Coordinates of C-alpha atoms in Angstrom, one line a residue:
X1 CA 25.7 33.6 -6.1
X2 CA 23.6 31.4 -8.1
X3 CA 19.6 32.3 -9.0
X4 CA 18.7 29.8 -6.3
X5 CA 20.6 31.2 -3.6
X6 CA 19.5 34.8 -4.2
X7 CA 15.7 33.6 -3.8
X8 CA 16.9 32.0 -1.2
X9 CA 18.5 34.8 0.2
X10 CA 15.2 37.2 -0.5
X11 CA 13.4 34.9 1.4
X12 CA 15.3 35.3 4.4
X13 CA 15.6 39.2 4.2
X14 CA 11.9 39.1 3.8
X15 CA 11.6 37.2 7.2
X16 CA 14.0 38.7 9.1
X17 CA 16.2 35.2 9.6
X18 CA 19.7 34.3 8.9
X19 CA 20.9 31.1 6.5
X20 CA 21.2 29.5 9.9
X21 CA 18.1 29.8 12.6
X22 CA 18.9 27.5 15.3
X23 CA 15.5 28.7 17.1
X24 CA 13.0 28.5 14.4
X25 CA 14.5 25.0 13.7
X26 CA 14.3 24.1 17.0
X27 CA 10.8 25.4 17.0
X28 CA 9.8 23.7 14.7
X29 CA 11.1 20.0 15.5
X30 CA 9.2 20.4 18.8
X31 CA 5.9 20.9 17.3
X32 CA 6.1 17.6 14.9
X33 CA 7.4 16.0 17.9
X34 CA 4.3 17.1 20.2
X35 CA 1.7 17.5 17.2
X36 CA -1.6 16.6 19.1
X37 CA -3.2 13.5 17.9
X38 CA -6.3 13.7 16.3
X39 CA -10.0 12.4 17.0
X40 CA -9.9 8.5 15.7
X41 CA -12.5 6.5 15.6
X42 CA -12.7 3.0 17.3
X43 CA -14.3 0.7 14.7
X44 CA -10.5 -0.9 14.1
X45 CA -9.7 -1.1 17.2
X46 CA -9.6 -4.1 19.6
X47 CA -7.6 -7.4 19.5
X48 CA -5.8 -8.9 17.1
X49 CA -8.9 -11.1 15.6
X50 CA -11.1 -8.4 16.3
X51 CA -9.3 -5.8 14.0
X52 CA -8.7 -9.3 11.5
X53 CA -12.4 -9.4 11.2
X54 CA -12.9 -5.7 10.8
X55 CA -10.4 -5.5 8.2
X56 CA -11.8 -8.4 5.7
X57 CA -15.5 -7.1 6.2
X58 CA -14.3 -3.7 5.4
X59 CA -12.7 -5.1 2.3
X60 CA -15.0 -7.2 1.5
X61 CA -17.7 -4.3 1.4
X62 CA -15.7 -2.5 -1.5
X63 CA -15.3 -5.4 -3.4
X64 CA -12.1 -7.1 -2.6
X65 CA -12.1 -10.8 -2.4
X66 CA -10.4 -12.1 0.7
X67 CA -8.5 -15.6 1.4
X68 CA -6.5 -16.8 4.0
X69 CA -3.3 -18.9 4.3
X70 CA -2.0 -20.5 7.5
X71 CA 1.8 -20.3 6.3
X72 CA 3.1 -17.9 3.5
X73 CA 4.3 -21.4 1.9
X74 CA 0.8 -21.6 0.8
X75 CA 0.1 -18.4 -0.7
X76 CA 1.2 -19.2 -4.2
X77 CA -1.6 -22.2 -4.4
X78 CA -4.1 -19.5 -3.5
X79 CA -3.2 -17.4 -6.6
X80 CA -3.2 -20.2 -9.1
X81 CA -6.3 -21.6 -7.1
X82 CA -7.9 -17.9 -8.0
X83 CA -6.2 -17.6 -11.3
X84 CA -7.8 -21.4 -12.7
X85 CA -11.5 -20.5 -11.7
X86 CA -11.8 -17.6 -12.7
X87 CA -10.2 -18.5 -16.1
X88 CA -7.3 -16.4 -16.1
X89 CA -4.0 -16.8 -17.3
X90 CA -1.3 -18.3 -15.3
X91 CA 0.5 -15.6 -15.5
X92 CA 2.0 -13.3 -12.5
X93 CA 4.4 -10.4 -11.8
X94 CA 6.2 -9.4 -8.8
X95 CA 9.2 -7.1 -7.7
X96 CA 12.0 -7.8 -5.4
X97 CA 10.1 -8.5 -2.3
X98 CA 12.3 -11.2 -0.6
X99 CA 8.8 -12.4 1.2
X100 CA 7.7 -13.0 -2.2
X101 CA 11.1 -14.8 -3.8
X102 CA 10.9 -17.5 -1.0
X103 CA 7.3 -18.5 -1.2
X104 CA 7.0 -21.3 -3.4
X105 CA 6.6 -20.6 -6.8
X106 CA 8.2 -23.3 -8.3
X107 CA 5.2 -25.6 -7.1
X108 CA 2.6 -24.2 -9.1
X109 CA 2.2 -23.6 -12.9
X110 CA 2.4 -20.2 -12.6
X111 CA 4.6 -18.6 -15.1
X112 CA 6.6 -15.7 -13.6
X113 CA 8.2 -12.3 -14.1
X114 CA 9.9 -10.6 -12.0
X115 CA 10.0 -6.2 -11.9
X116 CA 8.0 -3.2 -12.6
X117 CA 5.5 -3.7 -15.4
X118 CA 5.6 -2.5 -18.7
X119 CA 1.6 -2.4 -18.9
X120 CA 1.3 -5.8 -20.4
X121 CA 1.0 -7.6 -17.8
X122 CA -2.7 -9.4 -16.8
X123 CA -2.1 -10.5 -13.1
X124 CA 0.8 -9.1 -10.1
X125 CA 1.5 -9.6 -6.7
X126 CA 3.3 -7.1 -4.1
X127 CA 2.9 -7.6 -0.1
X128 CA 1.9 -5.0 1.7
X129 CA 3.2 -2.8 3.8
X130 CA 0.1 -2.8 6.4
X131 CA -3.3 -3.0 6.4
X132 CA -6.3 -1.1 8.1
X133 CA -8.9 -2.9 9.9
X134 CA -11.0 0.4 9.9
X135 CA -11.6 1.0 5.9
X136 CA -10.2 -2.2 4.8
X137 CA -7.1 -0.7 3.3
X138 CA -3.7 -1.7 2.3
X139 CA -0.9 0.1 2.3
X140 CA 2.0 -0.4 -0.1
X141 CA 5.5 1.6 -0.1
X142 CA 6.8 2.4 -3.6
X143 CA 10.5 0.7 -4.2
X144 CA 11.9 -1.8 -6.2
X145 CA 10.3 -4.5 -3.8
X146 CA 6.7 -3.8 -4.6
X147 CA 7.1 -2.0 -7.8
X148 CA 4.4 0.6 -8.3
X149 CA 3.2 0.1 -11.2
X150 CA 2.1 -3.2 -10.1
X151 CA -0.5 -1.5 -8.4
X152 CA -2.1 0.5 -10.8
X153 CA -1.5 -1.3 -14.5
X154 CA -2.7 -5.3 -14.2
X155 CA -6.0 -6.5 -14.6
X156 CA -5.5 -8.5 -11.5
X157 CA -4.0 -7.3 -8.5
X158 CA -3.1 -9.6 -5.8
X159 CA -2.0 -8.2 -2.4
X160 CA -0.4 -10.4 0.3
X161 CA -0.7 -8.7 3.8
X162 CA 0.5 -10.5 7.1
X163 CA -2.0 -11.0 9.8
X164 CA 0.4 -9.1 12.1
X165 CA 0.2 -6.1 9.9
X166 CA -3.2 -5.0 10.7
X167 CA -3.5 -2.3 11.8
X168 CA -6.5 0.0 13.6
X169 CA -6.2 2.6 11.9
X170 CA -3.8 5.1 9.0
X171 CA -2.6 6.3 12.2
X172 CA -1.3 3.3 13.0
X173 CA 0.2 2.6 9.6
X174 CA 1.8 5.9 9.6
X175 CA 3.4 5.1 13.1
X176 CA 5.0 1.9 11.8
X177 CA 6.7 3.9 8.8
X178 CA 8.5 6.7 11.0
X179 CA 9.1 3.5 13.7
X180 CA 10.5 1.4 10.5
X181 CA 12.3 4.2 8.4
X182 CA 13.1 6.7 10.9
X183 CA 13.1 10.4 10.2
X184 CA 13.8 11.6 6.8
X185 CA 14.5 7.9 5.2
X186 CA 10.2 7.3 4.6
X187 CA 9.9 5.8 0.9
X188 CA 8.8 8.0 -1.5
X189 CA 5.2 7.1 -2.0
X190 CA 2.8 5.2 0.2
X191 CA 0.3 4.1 -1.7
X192 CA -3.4 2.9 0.1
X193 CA -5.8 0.8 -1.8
X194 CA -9.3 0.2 -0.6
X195 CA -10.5 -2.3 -3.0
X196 CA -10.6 -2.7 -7.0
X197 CA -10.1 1.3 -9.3
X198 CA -13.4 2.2 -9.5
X199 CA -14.8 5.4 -10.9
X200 CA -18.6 6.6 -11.2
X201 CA -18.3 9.4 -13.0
X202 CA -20.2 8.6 -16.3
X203 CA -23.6 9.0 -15.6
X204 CA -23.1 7.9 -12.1
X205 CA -22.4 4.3 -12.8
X206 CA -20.2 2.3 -11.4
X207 CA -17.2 1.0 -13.3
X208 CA -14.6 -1.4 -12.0
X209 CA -11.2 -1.0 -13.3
X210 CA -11.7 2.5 -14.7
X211 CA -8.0 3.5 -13.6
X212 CA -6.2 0.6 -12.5
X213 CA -7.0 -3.5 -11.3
X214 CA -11.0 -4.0 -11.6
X215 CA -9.9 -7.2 -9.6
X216 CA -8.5 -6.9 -5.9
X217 CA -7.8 -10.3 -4.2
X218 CA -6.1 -10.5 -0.8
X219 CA -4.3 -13.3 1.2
X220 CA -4.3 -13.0 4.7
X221 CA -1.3 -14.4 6.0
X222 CA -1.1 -16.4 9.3
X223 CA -4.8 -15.4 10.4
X224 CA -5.1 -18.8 12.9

């Protein structure tokens, strides 16, 4: 018997179960699958423009910047649009995100990279997973698509959500992913951003970009 098997096996002795409990599993898949659901508030709720609307003033509060873009086709002008007036690089990184590989790149100056950053890199992209009308979050899944460390390491972070994707609530978003992935196949992080890193913790002044992007734009797909 290997180490792990005999702390295993204490375990059990100690709770009075065998290596195979057919009750306390059972037990225990009926409370997730009746879990009561919590209080949640309203503020995201309501129809589809409504929840829109909530979402980009939400954002907007923490200091995201928002566009919009009828088509996806028309998301890659916005970024070099954002990119030329604010005097920044042409320059952008994304992962494998087939939403991403069709859009248009080619159409634009944009130089681009494709994969997880190595921390040199000035502006990103991913797509998001979801987004929350109530605290104007996005959520992003970890995976070669939307590569982590595209959230956290450019100076720029540019986040395309779909218009569909929003969401009330991180009820809601946590809904889609068992709905999505099924149980036991979720991705291994879910990341949710609510506008630009930010920390405050030197002399209580706020700093943008103290542990990730100090910029935050997002482009609303298909709002009209």
């Amino acid at each position: 018997m290997s180490a792990r098997e005999e702390i295993f096996a204490s375990i059990r002795r100690s709770l009075n179960v065998g290596p195979v409990d057919a009750p306390r599993r059972d037990a225990v898949a009926a409370r997730l699958a009746h879990a009561p659901v919590g209080i949640v508030p309203r503020r995201g709720h309501g129809e589809a423009a409504e929840r829109l609307a909530t979402f980009k003033s939400e954002a907007e509060r923490v200091q995201a910047t928002i566009a919009e873009a009828a088509a996806a086709a028309d998301v890659p002008a916005e970024i070099a649009r954002y990119l030329r007036e604010n005097n920044l690089p042409a320059t952008l990184r994304f992962g494998d995100d087939q939403r991403l590989a069709d859009m248009p790149w080619a159409a634009t100056a944009l130089e681009i990279a494709r994969g997880p950053s190595e921390g040199d890199d000035l502006n990103a992209v991913s797509a998001a997973f979801a987004a929350v009308a109530e605290t104007g979050t996005l959520a992003l899944l970890s995976g070669s698509d939307n590569p982590t460390t595209l959230n956290f390491l450019p100076d720029n972070h540019f986040v395309v959500v779909f218009a569909a994707d929003v969401v009330a609530d991180v009820e809601s978003v946590f809904a889609r992913l068992k709905a999505a992935y099924g149980p036991g196949a979720l991705p291994r992080t879910v990341n949710f951003i609510t506008g630009p890193s930010r920390s405050a913790d030197i002399e209580q002044t706020l700093l943008l970009g103290a542990h990730g992007p100090r910029r935050l734009h997002i482009v609303v797909v298909g709002a009209g």
